[in-house]
Each structure stands twice: as structure tokens, then as C-alpha cells.
Tab-separated table of C-alpha atoms in Angstrom:
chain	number	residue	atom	x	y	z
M	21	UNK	CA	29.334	127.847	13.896
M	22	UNK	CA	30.250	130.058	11.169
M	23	UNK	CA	27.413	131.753	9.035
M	24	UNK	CA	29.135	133.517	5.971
M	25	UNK	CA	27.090	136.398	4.427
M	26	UNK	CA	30.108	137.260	2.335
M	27	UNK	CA	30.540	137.069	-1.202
M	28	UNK	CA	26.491	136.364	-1.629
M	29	UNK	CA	24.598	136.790	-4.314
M	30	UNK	CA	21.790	139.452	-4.604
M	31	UNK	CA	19.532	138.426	-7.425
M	32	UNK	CA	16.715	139.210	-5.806
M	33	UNK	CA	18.366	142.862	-6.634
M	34	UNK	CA	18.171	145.875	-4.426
M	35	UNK	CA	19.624	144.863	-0.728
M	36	UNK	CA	21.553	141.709	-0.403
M	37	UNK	CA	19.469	138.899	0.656
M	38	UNK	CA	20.592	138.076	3.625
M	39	UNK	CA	19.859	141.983	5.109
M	40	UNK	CA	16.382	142.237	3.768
M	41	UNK	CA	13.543	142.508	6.475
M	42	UNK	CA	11.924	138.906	7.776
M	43	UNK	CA	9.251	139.593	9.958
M	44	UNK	CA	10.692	142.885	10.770
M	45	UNK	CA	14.263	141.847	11.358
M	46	UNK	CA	16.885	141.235	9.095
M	47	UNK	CA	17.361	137.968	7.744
M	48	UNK	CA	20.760	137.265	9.050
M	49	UNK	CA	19.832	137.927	12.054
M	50	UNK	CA	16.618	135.161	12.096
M	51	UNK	CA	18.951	132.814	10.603
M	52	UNK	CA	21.503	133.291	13.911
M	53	UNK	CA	18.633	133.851	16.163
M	54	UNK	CA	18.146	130.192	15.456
M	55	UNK	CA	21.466	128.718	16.234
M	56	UNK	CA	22.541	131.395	19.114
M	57	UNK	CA	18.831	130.220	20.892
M	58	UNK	CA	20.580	126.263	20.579
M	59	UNK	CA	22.133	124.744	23.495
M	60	UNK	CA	25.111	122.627	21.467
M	61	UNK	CA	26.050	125.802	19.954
M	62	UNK	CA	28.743	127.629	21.516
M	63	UNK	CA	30.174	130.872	19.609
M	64	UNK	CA	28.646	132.674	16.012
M	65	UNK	CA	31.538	133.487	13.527
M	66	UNK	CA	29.663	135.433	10.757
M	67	UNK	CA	32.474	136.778	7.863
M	68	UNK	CA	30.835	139.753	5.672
M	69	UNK	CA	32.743	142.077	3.165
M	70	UNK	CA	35.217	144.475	4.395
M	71	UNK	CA	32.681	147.761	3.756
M	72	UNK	CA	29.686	146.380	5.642
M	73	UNK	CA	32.007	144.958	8.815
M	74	UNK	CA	30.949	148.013	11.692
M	75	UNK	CA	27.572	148.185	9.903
M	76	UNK	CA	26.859	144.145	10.541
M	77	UNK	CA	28.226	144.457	14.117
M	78	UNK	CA	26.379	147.690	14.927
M	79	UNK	CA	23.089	145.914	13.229
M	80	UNK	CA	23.875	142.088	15.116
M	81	UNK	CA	24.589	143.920	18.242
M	82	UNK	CA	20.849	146.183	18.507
M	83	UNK	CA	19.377	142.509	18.034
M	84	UNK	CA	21.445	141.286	20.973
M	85	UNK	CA	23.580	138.672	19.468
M	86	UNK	CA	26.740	138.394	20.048
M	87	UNK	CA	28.908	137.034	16.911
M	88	UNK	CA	32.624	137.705	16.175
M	89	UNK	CA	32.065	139.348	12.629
M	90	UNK	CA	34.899	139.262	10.434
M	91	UNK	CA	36.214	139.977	7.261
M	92	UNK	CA	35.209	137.248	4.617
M	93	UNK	CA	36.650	136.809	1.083
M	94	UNK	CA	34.953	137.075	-2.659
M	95	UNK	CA	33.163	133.793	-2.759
M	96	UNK	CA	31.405	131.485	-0.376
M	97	UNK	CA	34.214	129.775	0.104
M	98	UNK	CA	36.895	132.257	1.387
M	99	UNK	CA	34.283	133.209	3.473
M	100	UNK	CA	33.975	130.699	5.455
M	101	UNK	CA	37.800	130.277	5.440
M	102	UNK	CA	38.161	133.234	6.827
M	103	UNK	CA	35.904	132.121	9.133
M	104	UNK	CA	37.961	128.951	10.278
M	105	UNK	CA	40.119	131.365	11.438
M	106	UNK	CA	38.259	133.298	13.938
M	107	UNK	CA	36.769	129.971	15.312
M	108	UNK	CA	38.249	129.512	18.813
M	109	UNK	CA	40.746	127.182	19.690
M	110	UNK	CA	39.622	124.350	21.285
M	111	UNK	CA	36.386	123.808	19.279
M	112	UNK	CA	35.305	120.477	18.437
M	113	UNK	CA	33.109	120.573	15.852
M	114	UNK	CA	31.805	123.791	13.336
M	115	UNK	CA	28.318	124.168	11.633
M	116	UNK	CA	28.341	125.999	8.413
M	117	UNK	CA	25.061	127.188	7.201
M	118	UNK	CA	23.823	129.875	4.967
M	119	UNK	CA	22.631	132.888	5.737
M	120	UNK	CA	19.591	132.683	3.804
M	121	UNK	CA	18.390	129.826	5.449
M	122	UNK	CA	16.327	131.676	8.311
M	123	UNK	CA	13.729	128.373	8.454
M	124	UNK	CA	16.572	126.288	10.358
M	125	UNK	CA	15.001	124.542	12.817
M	126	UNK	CA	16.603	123.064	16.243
M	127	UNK	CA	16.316	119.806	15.867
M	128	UNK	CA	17.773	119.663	12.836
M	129	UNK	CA	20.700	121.112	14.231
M	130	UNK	CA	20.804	118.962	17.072
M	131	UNK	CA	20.766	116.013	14.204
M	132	UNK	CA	23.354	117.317	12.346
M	133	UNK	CA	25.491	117.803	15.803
M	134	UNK	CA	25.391	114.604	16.631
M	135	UNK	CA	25.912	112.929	13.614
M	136	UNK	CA	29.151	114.820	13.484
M	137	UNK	CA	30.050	113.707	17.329
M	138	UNK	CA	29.583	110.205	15.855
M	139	UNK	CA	30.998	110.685	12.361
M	140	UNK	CA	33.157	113.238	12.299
M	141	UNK	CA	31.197	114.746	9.256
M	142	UNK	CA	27.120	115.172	8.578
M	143	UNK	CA	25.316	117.524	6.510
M	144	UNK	CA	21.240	118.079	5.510
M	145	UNK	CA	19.445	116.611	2.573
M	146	UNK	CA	16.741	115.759	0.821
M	147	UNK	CA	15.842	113.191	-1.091
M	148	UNK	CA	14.994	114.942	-4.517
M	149	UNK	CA	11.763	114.118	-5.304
M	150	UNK	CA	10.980	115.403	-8.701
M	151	UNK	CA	11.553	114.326	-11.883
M	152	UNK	CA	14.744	115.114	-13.484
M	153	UNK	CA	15.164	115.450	-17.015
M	154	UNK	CA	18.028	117.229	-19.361
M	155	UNK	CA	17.649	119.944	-21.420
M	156	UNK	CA	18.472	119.948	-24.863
M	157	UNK	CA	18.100	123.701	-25.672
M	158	UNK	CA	14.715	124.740	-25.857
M	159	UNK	CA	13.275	120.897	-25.849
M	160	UNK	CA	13.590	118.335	-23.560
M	161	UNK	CA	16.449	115.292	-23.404
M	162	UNK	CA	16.809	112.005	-21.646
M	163	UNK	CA	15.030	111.715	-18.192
M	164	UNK	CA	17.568	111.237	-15.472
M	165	UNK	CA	17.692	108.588	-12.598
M	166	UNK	CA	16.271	110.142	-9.427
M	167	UNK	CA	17.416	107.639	-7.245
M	168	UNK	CA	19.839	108.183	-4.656
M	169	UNK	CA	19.910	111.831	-5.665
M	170	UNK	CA	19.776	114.235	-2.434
M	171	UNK	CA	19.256	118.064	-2.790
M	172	UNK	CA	21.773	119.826	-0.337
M	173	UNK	CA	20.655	121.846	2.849
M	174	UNK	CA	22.883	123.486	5.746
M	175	UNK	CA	24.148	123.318	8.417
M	176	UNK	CA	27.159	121.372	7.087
M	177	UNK	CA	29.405	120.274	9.138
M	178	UNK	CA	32.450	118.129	10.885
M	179	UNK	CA	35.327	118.493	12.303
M	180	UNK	CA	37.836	121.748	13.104
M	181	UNK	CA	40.543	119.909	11.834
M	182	UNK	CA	38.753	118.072	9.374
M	183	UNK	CA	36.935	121.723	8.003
M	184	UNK	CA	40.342	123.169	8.138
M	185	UNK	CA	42.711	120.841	6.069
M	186	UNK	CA	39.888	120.470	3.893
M	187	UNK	CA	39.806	123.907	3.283
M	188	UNK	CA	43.460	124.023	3.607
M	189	UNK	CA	43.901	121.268	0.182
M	190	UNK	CA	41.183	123.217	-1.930
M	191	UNK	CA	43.071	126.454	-1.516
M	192	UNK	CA	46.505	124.518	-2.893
M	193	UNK	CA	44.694	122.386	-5.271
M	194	UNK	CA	43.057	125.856	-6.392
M	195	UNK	CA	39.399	124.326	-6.492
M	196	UNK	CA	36.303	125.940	-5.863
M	197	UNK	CA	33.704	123.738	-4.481
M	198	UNK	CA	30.253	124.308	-3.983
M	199	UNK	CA	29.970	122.837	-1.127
M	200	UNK	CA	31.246	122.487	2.657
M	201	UNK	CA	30.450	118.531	1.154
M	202	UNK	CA	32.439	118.690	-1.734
M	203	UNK	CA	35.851	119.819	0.013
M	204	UNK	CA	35.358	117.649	2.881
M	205	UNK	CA	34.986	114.561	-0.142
M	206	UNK	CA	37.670	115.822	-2.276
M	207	UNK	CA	39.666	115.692	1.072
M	208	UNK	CA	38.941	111.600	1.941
M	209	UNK	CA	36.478	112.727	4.867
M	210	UNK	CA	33.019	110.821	4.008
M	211	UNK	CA	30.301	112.963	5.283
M	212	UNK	CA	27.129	111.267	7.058
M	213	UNK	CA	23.640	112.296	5.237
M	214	UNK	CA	21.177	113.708	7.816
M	215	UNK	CA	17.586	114.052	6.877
M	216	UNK	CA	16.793	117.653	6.028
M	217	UNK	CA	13.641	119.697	6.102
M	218	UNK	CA	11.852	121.024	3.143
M	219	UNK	CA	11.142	124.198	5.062
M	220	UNK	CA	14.769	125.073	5.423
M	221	UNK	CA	14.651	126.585	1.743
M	222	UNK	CA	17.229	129.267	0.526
M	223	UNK	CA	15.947	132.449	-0.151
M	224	UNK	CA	17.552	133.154	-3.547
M	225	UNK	CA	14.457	134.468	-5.953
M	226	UNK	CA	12.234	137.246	-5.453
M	227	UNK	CA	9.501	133.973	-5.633
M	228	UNK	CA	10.957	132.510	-3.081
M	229	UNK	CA	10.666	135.932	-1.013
M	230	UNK	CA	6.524	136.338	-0.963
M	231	UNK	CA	6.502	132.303	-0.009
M	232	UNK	CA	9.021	132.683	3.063
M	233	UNK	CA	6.998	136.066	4.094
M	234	UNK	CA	4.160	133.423	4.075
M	235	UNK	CA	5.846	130.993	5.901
M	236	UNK	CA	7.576	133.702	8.879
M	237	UNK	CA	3.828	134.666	9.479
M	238	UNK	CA	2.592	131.419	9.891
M	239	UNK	CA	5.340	130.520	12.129
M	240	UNK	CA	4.598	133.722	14.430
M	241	UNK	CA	0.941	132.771	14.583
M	242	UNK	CA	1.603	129.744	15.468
M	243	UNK	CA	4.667	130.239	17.957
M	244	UNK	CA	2.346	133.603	19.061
């Protein structure tokens, strides 16, 4: 499975998200601890920029983890292409997932595995339960349908070859997607929905750093 902490975003400012301290350990390193602990999961491929490669290896390794870390590119994206690369030959099915997602749980992944197995392609969602309404500069517009509408989660994921060519047409097409999803559709491979969890949130505001501080501690106790 390939976790890309390349090319991510650091508005919670200072550190980039993904090596900030959860529960006294980086984040990155939760978020594998989860998927390295899972039987159906075989190798790590984690792609980080160029400058923080030894550092990321040197960190990954003290945790005991082993992940081929490689070079990823400027975006999400051509991270996890880069990725694709390093996976080894012979591997059925890859897992993308975000490396601020450190709430993954295991049988969610196990879900997602074998929806793939059956499928060929699967990702997490949920269905989005709130109501959704456009904004019309500061006032409000038209309310907008809810139904059918899922909110995203990771692990995405499908087949090597599928990931690959997928990848492959988006980098010849010159498209950006935002999405494992998205590139797998835009490619002709339909992608199974899997129900998600609404713990597996994305730590991408400094609010959504005190409630997942909240949460790791009440997972410890509990786990503890």
C-alpha cells in the first residue's frame, strides 16, 4: 500500500501535518502503524520530498517499520505515481490512503480489500449527511440535493494494473484529479463504494488537531 506524504499541505502551519506528534509519535507513523499491524497488507511504499527522504527513513526506521520510502513528486498525485513504481512486482492489489488519516481502522481495511478482490476497485465513504447549500458571496443560494452524495475517505484502492494505466492516461491527458476515484473513473474502471467511518477524519485544520488529540487519548484509554 502506498501512503504519500509528499506534496502535502501544511495549513495547520509550522511542521507538516503528517510529522506532527500523535500521542507521542509522529503521525505518519500511527497512520502506517495501522496498515503494517494488518494481515492482507504486504509491503508500505511511503513517497516524501527529495530533502526529507534519509530523515523519514531514519524517523520510520526508530519506530520499527519497515517501508520503502521514496522520492514523491509536487502534488498528491505524482506522489503516489512515484509510488506505483516502487510497488513490487507481482502485487495484486494497492491501498492508497493519506497520511493524515491516523484513525484508520482494520476492518475497514479489510472491507476495502475485499471489495477490491471482488471488484477490482473500492474506496471509503460516507454518506454526507448535512445540509448542502451554495454560496452566493456573503449570503446564501439554492439548497443542494443531498442524496446520493458520499464524502470521500481512504484507503482507495484496486488494481496494480488498473492504478497504473489509470495513472498512466491522467499523466498524457495532463489532468489532475483529486482523487485515486477520479482517475480510476476517468479511466472506465467503476470503483465499488465501501462504507467508511466517521472517525477516519483528515487532519487538515489546527481544529481538527485538539479533536484528534481527544480522540488518540480516548483510544489509548480504552485500548490501555
Amino acid at each position: 500500500m502506498i501512503v504519500p506524504a509528499a506534496g502535502a499541505g501544511t495549513r495547520m502551519g509550522g511542521l507538516p501535518k503528517q510529522f506532527r506528534l500523535l500521542g507521542g509519535a509522529p503521525v505518519l507513523v500511527r497512520t502506517l502503524e495501522a496498515f503494517a499491524a494488518h494481515p492482507a497488507i504486504d509491503a508500505l511504499v511511503v513517497p516524501v520530498p527529495a530533502a526529507e527522504q534519509r530523515a523519514a527513513e531514519a524517523m520510520l526506521s526508530a519506530y520499527g517499520l519497515a517501508a520503502h520510502v521514496v522520492v514523491g513528486g509536487a502534488t498528491r498525485q505524482a506522489s503516489v505515481g512515484e509510488g506505483l513504481k516502487a510497488v513490487p512486482e507481482g502485487t495484486g492489489i494497492v491501498l492508497v490512503h493519506d497520511a493524515a488519516r491516523p484513525f484508520v481502522v482494520a476492518d475497514r481495511i479489510a472491507a476495502v480489500v475485499a471489495a477490491v478482490r471482488a471488484h477490482g476497485a473500492a474506496a471509503l465513504a460516507v454518506p454526507v449527511a448535512d445540509t448542502l447549500r451554495r454560496g452566493r458571496g456573503e449570503t446564501f443560494g439554492e439548497t443542494v440535493s443531498r442524496e446520493g452524495l458520499y464524502a470521500m475517505q481512504t484507503p482507495q484502492g484496486a488494481r496494480l494494473d488498473w492504478l497504473r494505466a489509470a495513472h498512466a492516461a491522467a499523466e498524457a491527458d495532463g489532468i489532475t484529479g483529486t482523487d485515486e476515484v477520479e482517475l480510476l473513473q476517468r479511466a472506465g474502471y467503476p470503483v465499488q463504494v465501501v462504507e467508511g467511518d466517521p472517525r477516519n477524519l483528515k487532519l487538515t485544520r489546527p481544529t481538527d488537531w485538539a479533536l484528534a488529540e481527544a480522540l488518540w487519548e480516548r483510544r489509548a484509554q480504552r485500548e490501555g
